[in-house]
Short mmCIF file of C-alpha atoms and ligand atoms in Angstrom, two decimals:
data_model
loop_
_atom_site.label_atom_id
_atom_site.label_comp_id
_atom_site.label_asym_id
_atom_site.label_seq_id
_atom_site.Cartn_x
_atom_site.Cartn_y
_atom_site.Cartn_z
CA UNK Z 284 0.03 0.08 0.01
CA UNK Z 285 1.28 3.42 -0.83
CA UNK Z 286 2.00 6.07 1.94
CA UNK Z 287 -0.54 8.55 0.34
CA UNK Z 288 -3.44 6.03 0.65
CA UNK Z 289 -2.37 4.88 4.13
CA UNK Z 290 -2.50 8.53 5.22
CA UNK Z 291 -5.96 8.77 3.83
CA UNK Z 292 -7.09 5.71 5.69
CA UNK Z 293 -5.75 7.38 8.86
CA UNK Z 294 -7.68 10.71 8.19
CA UNK Z 295 -10.67 8.75 7.53
CA UNK Z 296 -10.46 6.42 10.61
CA UNK Z 297 -9.43 9.24 12.90
CA UNK Z 298 -12.57 10.97 11.96
CA UNK Z 299 -14.67 8.19 13.29
CA UNK Z 300 -15.48 7.28 17.08
CA UNK Z 301 -13.88 4.52 19.03
CA UNK Z 302 -10.30 4.92 18.31
CA UNK Z 303 -9.22 6.65 21.49
CA UNK Z 304 -7.85 5.07 24.67
CA UNK Z 305 -10.58 4.29 27.15
CA UNK Z 306 -8.53 5.72 30.03
CA UNK Z 307 -7.75 9.50 29.66
CA UNK Z 308 -4.39 10.88 29.94
CA UNK Z 309 -4.49 11.89 33.66
CA UNK Z 310 -5.73 15.56 33.30
CA UNK Z 311 -9.13 14.17 34.57
CA UNK Z 312 -7.35 13.30 37.93
CA UNK Z 313 -6.05 16.66 38.59
CA UNK Z 314 -7.99 19.46 40.34
CA UNK Z 315 -6.65 23.08 40.16
CA UNK Z 316 -6.83 24.83 43.41
CA UNK Z 317 -9.34 27.59 43.09
CA UNK Z 318 -8.11 31.05 43.91
CA UNK Z 319 -10.83 33.16 45.13
CA UNK Z 320 -8.68 36.09 45.51
CA UNK Z 321 -6.42 36.27 42.39
CA UNK Z 322 -5.83 40.00 42.56
CA UNK Z 323 -5.43 40.06 38.68
CA UNK Z 324 -6.92 41.80 35.71
CA UNK Z 325 -7.74 39.14 33.13
CA UNK Z 326 -6.56 41.53 30.37
CA UNK Z 327 -3.03 41.48 31.93
CA UNK Z 328 -2.83 37.50 31.66
CA UNK Z 329 -0.16 36.68 28.99
CA UNK Z 330 0.69 33.15 28.40
CA UNK Z 331 2.92 33.60 25.39
CA UNK Z 332 6.25 32.07 25.71
CA UNK Z 333 9.25 30.94 23.73
CA UNK Z 334 9.22 28.05 21.38
CA UNK Z 335 11.83 27.07 18.85
CA UNK Z 336 13.08 30.82 18.90
CA UNK Z 337 9.60 32.34 18.45
CA UNK Z 338 6.84 33.41 20.71
CA UNK Z 339 3.75 31.41 20.77
CA UNK Z 340 0.61 31.01 22.85
CA UNK Z 341 1.82 27.58 24.25
CA UNK Z 342 -0.36 25.30 22.17
CA UNK Z 343 0.97 23.10 19.28
CA UNK Z 344 -1.15 21.50 16.53
CA UNK Z 345 0.83 18.39 16.41
CA UNK Z 346 1.76 16.28 13.20
CA UNK Z 347 -1.10 15.00 11.16
CA UNK Z 348 -1.07 15.00 7.55
CA UNK Z 349 0.55 15.94 4.16
CA UNK Z 350 1.17 14.29 0.65
CA UNK Z 351 -2.18 12.85 -0.06
CA UNK Z 352 -5.30 14.02 -1.86
CA UNK Z 353 -6.99 16.75 0.49
CA UNK Z 354 -3.97 17.10 2.60
CA UNK Z 355 -2.79 20.46 1.32
CA UNK Z 356 -6.32 21.87 1.97
CA UNK Z 357 -6.20 20.64 5.64
CA UNK Z 358 -2.59 21.73 6.17
CA UNK Z 359 -3.40 25.14 4.72
CA UNK Z 360 -6.30 25.52 7.03
CA UNK Z 361 -4.27 24.28 10.12
CA UNK Z 362 -1.58 26.65 9.22
CA UNK Z 363 -4.00 29.71 8.85
CA UNK Z 364 -5.45 28.83 12.18
CA UNK Z 365 -2.14 28.43 13.86
CA UNK Z 366 -0.81 31.58 12.55
CA UNK Z 367 -4.03 33.82 13.52
CA UNK Z 368 -3.81 32.38 17.16
CA UNK Z 369 -0.19 32.10 17.71
CA UNK Z 370 0.10 28.43 18.00
CA UNK Z 371 2.97 26.17 16.73
CA UNK Z 372 2.18 23.72 13.90
CA UNK Z 373 3.77 20.32 13.23
CA UNK Z 374 3.60 18.93 9.60
CA UNK Z 375 2.50 15.24 9.23
CA UNK Z 376 4.94 12.80 8.13
CA UNK Z 377 7.11 13.97 5.06
CA UNK Z 378 7.77 10.40 3.87
CA UNK Z 379 5.83 11.21 0.80
CA UNK Z 380 8.39 13.83 -0.07
CA UNK Z 381 11.18 11.25 0.46
CA UNK Z 382 9.16 9.04 -2.00
CA UNK Z 383 9.14 11.79 -4.41
CA UNK Z 384 5.59 13.55 -4.18
CA UNK Z 385 3.36 15.72 -2.42
CA UNK Z 386 5.81 18.36 -1.60
CA UNK Z 387 3.19 21.15 -2.25
CA UNK Z 388 1.01 20.06 0.57
CA UNK Z 389 3.81 20.90 3.10
CA UNK Z 390 4.65 24.41 1.89
CA UNK Z 391 3.02 26.38 4.31
CA UNK Z 392 5.13 29.40 4.85
CA UNK Z 393 2.76 31.82 3.09
CA UNK Z 394 -0.03 30.86 5.37
CA UNK Z 395 1.95 30.77 8.49
CA UNK Z 396 4.86 33.21 8.03
CA UNK Z 397 5.52 33.83 11.78
CA UNK Z 398 4.91 30.83 13.95
CA UNK Z 399 7.14 27.84 14.41
CA UNK Z 400 6.56 25.11 11.69
CA UNK Z 401 8.10 21.60 12.29
CA UNK Z 402 9.02 19.06 9.76
CA UNK Z 403 8.19 15.41 10.39
CA UNK Z 404 9.67 11.99 9.54
CA UNK Z 405 9.63 8.54 11.14
CA UNK Z 406 12.60 7.38 13.07
CA UNK Z 407 12.33 4.06 11.14
CA UNK Z 408 12.84 6.03 7.96
CA UNK Z 409 15.99 7.83 8.89
CA UNK Z 410 18.44 4.86 7.91
CA UNK Z 411 16.66 4.46 4.51
CA UNK Z 412 17.66 7.69 2.96
CA UNK Z 413 20.64 9.75 2.51
CA UNK Z 414 21.24 12.74 4.90
CA UNK Z 415 20.81 15.49 2.13
CA UNK Z 416 17.25 14.05 1.66
CA UNK Z 417 16.40 14.43 5.28
CA UNK Z 418 17.95 18.01 5.37
CA UNK Z 419 15.80 18.76 2.39
CA UNK Z 420 12.63 17.94 4.41
CA UNK Z 421 13.63 21.06 6.52
CA UNK Z 422 14.99 23.39 3.97
CA UNK Z 423 12.49 22.83 1.37
CA UNK Z 424 9.51 23.74 3.65
CA UNK Z 425 11.53 26.45 5.60
CA UNK Z 426 10.79 24.64 8.91
CA UNK Z 427 12.09 25.81 12.33
CA UNK Z 428 12.90 22.37 13.23
CA UNK Z 429 12.46 18.69 12.63
CA UNK Z 430 10.23 16.38 14.60
CA UNK Z 431 11.33 12.62 14.46
CA UNK Z 432 8.53 10.33 15.32
CA UNK Z 433 8.74 7.11 17.29
CA UNK Z 434 5.86 4.79 16.73
CA UNK Z 435 7.12 1.32 17.46
CA UNK Z 436 3.67 0.47 18.85
CA UNK Z 437 1.87 1.44 15.73
CA UNK Z 438 4.59 -0.42 13.52
CA UNK Z 439 4.11 -3.64 15.54
CA UNK Z 440 0.44 -3.81 14.71
CA UNK Z 441 0.40 -2.12 11.32
CA UNK Z 442 -0.25 -4.80 8.65
CA UNK Z 443 2.55 -3.25 6.57
CA UNK Z 444 4.66 -2.06 9.46
CA UNK Z 445 8.52 -1.65 9.71
CA UNK Z 446 9.73 -4.11 12.30
CA UNK Z 447 13.32 -2.89 12.53
CA UNK Z 448 13.97 -0.29 15.11
CA UNK Z 449 17.68 -1.31 15.59
CA UNK Z 450 20.12 1.65 15.20
CA UNK Z 451 17.33 4.21 15.50
CA UNK Z 452 19.02 6.34 18.34
CA UNK Z 453 22.31 6.45 16.38
CA UNK Z 454 20.46 7.61 13.22
CA UNK Z 455 18.72 10.19 15.34
CA UNK Z 456 22.05 11.51 16.72
CA UNK Z 457 23.37 11.68 13.02
CA UNK Z 458 20.63 13.99 12.08
CA UNK Z 459 20.99 16.19 15.25
CA UNK Z 460 24.63 16.69 14.31
CA UNK Z 461 23.94 17.47 10.72
CA UNK Z 462 20.82 19.69 10.85
CA UNK Z 463 21.26 23.34 11.68
CA UNK Z 464 17.79 23.44 13.38
CA UNK Z 465 16.85 21.84 16.65
CA UNK Z 466 15.51 18.31 16.64
CA UNK Z 467 12.35 17.29 18.49
CA UNK Z 468 11.58 13.61 19.09
CA UNK Z 469 7.96 12.78 19.48
CA UNK Z 470 5.80 9.79 20.22
CA UNK Z 471 2.56 9.20 18.76
CA UNK Z 472 0.35 8.23 21.62
CA UNK Z 473 2.40 5.65 23.81
CA UNK Z 474 4.59 8.09 25.60
CA UNK Z 475 8.16 8.59 26.32
CA UNK Z 476 9.75 7.25 29.52
CA UNK Z 477 12.62 8.86 31.26
CA UNK Z 478 15.41 6.36 30.12
CA UNK Z 479 14.57 6.91 26.45
CA UNK Z 480 14.45 10.82 27.08
CA UNK Z 481 17.93 10.65 28.61
CA UNK Z 482 19.33 8.68 25.85
CA UNK Z 483 17.73 11.16 23.21
CA UNK Z 484 19.24 14.12 25.08
CA UNK Z 485 22.59 12.26 24.99
CA UNK Z 486 22.56 12.27 21.26
CA UNK Z 487 21.66 15.88 20.77
CA UNK Z 488 17.72 16.10 20.78
CA UNK Z 489 16.56 19.32 22.07
CA UNK Z 490 12.90 18.96 22.50
CA UNK Z 491 10.38 16.12 23.17
CA UNK Z 492 6.78 15.76 22.49
CA UNK Z 493 5.93 13.14 24.81
CA UNK Z 494 2.62 12.11 23.09
CA UNK Z 495 1.36 9.82 26.09
CA UNK Z 496 -1.79 7.53 26.08
CA UNK Z 497 -5.05 8.97 26.87
CA UNK Z 498 -6.03 10.32 23.28
CA UNK Z 499 -5.77 8.86 19.74
CA UNK Z 500 -4.77 5.19 20.20
CA UNK Z 501 -2.69 4.17 17.19
CA UNK Z 502 -3.05 0.53 17.58
CA UNK Z 503 -6.91 0.98 17.71
CA UNK Z 504 -6.43 2.86 14.30
CA UNK Z 505 -4.60 0.14 12.92
CA UNK Z 506 -6.80 -2.46 14.17
CA UNK Z 507 -9.50 -0.76 11.95
CA UNK Z 508 -7.23 -1.46 9.05
CA UNK Z 509 -6.89 -5.12 9.92
CA UNK Z 510 -3.83 -4.91 12.06
CA UNK Z 511 -2.93 -7.65 14.50
CA UNK Z 512 -2.39 -9.14 17.14
CA UNK Z 513 -5.15 -7.74 19.26
CA UNK Z 514 -4.50 -6.64 22.97
CA UNK Z 515 -2.60 -3.42 22.54
CA UNK Z 516 -5.26 -0.91 22.17
CA UNK Z 517 -4.67 0.47 25.56
CA UNK Z 518 -1.02 0.26 25.69
CA UNK Z 519 1.27 3.36 26.54
CA UNK Z 520 2.53 5.63 29.36
CA UNK Z 521 -0.28 7.91 30.28
CA UNK Z 522 0.20 11.57 29.15
CA UNK Z 523 0.49 13.04 32.68
CA UNK Z 524 3.03 10.38 33.70
CA UNK Z 525 5.21 10.78 30.72
CA UNK Z 526 5.12 14.79 31.11
CA UNK Z 527 6.32 14.14 34.87
CA UNK Z 528 9.16 11.63 33.59
CA UNK Z 529 10.54 13.80 31.03
CA UNK Z 530 10.12 17.44 32.16
CA UNK Z 531 13.48 17.74 33.90
CA UNK Z 532 15.33 15.98 31.04
CA UNK Z 533 14.47 18.27 28.23
CA UNK Z 534 11.69 20.92 27.43
CA UNK Z 535 8.62 19.04 26.52
CA UNK Z 536 5.36 19.35 24.67
CA UNK Z 537 2.55 17.71 26.60
CA UNK Z 538 0.29 15.85 24.06
CA UNK Z 539 -1.87 12.68 23.97
CA UNK Z 540 -5.60 13.32 24.98
CA UNK Z 541 -5.45 17.17 25.46
CA UNK Z 542 -9.00 17.82 24.63
CA UNK Z 543 -9.63 21.33 25.77
CA UNK Z 544 -7.86 24.53 27.00
CA UNK Z 545 -8.30 23.25 30.68
CA UNK Z 546 -6.33 19.98 29.60
CA UNK Z 547 -3.80 22.18 27.80
CA UNK Z 548 -3.31 24.33 31.17
CA UNK Z 549 -2.94 21.21 33.25
CA UNK Z 550 -0.30 19.92 30.80
CA UNK Z 551 1.73 23.14 31.42
CA UNK Z 552 1.13 22.93 35.21
CA UNK Z 553 2.64 19.42 35.12
CA UNK Z 554 5.78 21.00 33.50
CA UNK Z 555 5.17 21.11 29.62
CA UNK Z 556 6.57 24.18 27.92
CA UNK Z 557 3.46 23.90 25.49
CA UNK Z 558 0.56 21.47 25.34
CA UNK Z 559 -0.11 19.78 21.92
CA UNK Z 560 -3.09 17.92 20.28
CA UNK Z 561 -3.87 16.45 16.85
CA UNK Z 562 -7.30 14.70 16.37
CA UNK Z 563 -9.33 17.45 18.06
CA UNK Z 564 -8.07 19.90 15.41
CA UNK Z 565 -8.93 17.52 12.67
CA UNK Z 566 -12.46 17.01 14.04
CA UNK Z 567 -12.86 20.86 14.30
CA UNK Z 568 -11.64 21.09 10.70
CA UNK Z 569 -14.24 18.72 9.40
CA UNK Z 570 -16.93 20.43 11.40
CA UNK Z 571 -15.75 23.86 10.08
CA UNK Z 572 -15.15 25.03 13.50
CA UNK Z 573 -11.27 25.33 13.75
CA UNK Z 574 -11.13 29.02 14.33
CA UNK Z 575 -13.75 28.79 17.15
CA UNK Z 576 -12.13 25.87 18.69
CA UNK Z 577 -8.75 27.68 18.81
CA UNK Z 578 -10.31 30.61 20.19
CA UNK Z 579 -12.08 28.59 22.90
CA UNK Z 580 -9.08 26.64 23.94
CA UNK Z 581 -7.06 29.95 24.43
CA UNK Z 582 -9.80 31.46 26.46
CA UNK Z 583 -10.08 28.32 28.54
CA UNK Z 584 -6.45 28.16 29.35
CA UNK Z 585 -6.35 32.01 30.12
CA UNK Z 586 -9.23 31.44 32.42
CA UNK Z 587 -7.36 28.68 34.37
CA UNK Z 588 -4.55 30.95 34.78
CA UNK Z 589 -7.03 33.77 36.10
CA UNK Z 590 -8.72 31.27 38.44
CA UNK Z 591 -5.38 30.13 39.86
CA UNK Z 592 -3.82 33.51 40.15
CA UNK Z 593 -1.26 32.96 37.56
CA UNK Z 594 -0.33 36.08 35.31
CA UNK Z 595 2.01 34.27 33.01
CA UNK Z 596 3.27 30.83 31.96
CA UNK Z 597 6.03 30.53 34.58
CA UNK Z 598 3.30 31.23 37.30
CA UNK Z 599 1.01 28.63 35.68
CA UNK Z 600 3.83 26.09 35.72
CA UNK Z 601 3.62 26.45 39.68
CA UNK Z 602 -0.26 26.56 39.82
CA UNK Z 603 -1.21 24.39 42.90
CA UNK Z 604 -3.36 21.27 42.25
CA UNK Z 605 -4.54 18.08 43.81
CA UNK Z 606 -4.23 14.77 42.27
CA UNK Z 607 -6.91 12.06 42.60
CA UNK Z 608 -7.70 8.52 41.25
CA UNK Z 609 -5.52 6.35 39.42
CA UNK Z 610 -2.92 9.22 38.66
CA UNK Z 611 -2.32 9.22 42.52
CA UNK Z 612 -1.47 5.46 42.62
CA UNK Z 613 1.05 6.12 39.61
CA UNK Z 614 2.74 8.87 41.41
CA UNK Z 615 3.08 6.92 44.75
C1 FMN V 102 -5.00 11.88 11.48
C2 FMN V 102 -3.67 11.78 12.29
C3 FMN V 102 -2.61 11.54 11.63
C4 FMN V 102 -1.24 11.59 12.35
N1 FMN V 102 -0.23 11.50 11.51
C5 FMN V 102 1.11 11.70 12.25
C6 FMN V 102 2.36 11.82 11.50
O1 FMN V 102 2.20 11.77 10.37
N2 FMN V 102 3.17 11.92 12.14
C7 FMN V 102 3.45 12.01 13.59
O2 FMN V 102 4.55 12.23 14.19
N3 FMN V 102 2.45 11.88 14.26
C8 FMN V 102 1.10 11.77 13.59
N4 FMN V 102 0.06 11.60 14.40
C9 FMN V 102 0.01 11.54 15.82
C10 FMN V 102 -0.17 12.74 16.44
O3 FMN V 102 0.74 13.93 16.16
C11 FMN V 102 -0.12 12.68 18.05
O4 FMN V 102 0.99 12.26 18.41
C12 FMN V 102 -1.30 11.55 18.53
O5 FMN V 102 -2.42 11.47 17.83
C13 FMN V 102 -1.67 11.89 20.06
O6 FMN V 102 -2.49 13.24 20.00
P1 FMN V 102 -3.99 13.19 20.10
O7 FMN V 102 -4.48 12.40 21.19
O8 FMN V 102 -4.18 14.69 20.37
O9 FMN V 102 -4.51 12.89 18.76
C14 FMN V 102 -1.25 11.65 13.76
C15 FMN V 102 -2.45 11.99 14.42
C16 FMN V 102 -3.72 12.03 13.66
C17 FMN V 102 -4.93 12.09 14.48
#
């Protein structure tokens, strides 16, 4: 099956119900401690912070698409929304570009001149192409950085999955040495543990997008495409846990099951430099409410800051909260 038609399958399946983890990422086990006396003017709350050398509102639309039929239209809409609201944007896997097609759908600089835009490629593909081609993924789309995705779980259950993840860390290190933009390593819904984070830092990775479990389950998506064996639909490190494991190792994007601006605020309070999400933005695009959802998430995040007495992102990182339920067991 071609990469293009696989990407189309993914967009179609991700628009359906029943492909998220049953247990959420842990934000539901966090309660902010309400501050009845914040002594703040809501208009003074500024959550903008630095991300890949640019100022953003700390939300990232994380990697989804590119290459295939309607991908250019979706990417342009995501880029315009991200630019308008000051979010960062991740491109979907640029594997189609390596295979010789679809480049136009990733060229988003006109739609998003001022925000950070990150390229994207799978770790398993790094060893299969010469380094000049990997460099081209960044330079051709004028990206601010490259996100390399780790998706070992997905590949294990994907009918046509890559099974060889040997040498991946070394390949990532070579890319870090060679590129003149920072490299982020991201998961795709199963989370990054502390040991992996330390190894990635050692080879020169500058950012992590933890993408833990609690949102889109890529094994469930692959089961819809005939993937086997069953039993892995709920696999993964929950997002709240993976943020806590990695936040002292490298700056992190907290993603995987972020489903509102309240979740995004909680991700930042747990230690993420920005919150990230994918599927909610796809659903909002399909429902023609992308702009409305971006505005709503920003407003929710800013209200969380107000209600916890936090004027900026540094204060929000220290907002007091209580932990309940299964997350409490994990932390203990
Ligand atoms: C339709 C769709 C396509 C995706 N394609 C990619 C991809 O090409 N590269 C990548 O690194 N992650 C990809 N992802 C994974 C997301 O970036 C993200 O890590 C994961 O879906 C968890 O976030 P969520 O729960 O907010 O969806 C995709 C996600 C969706 C929903």
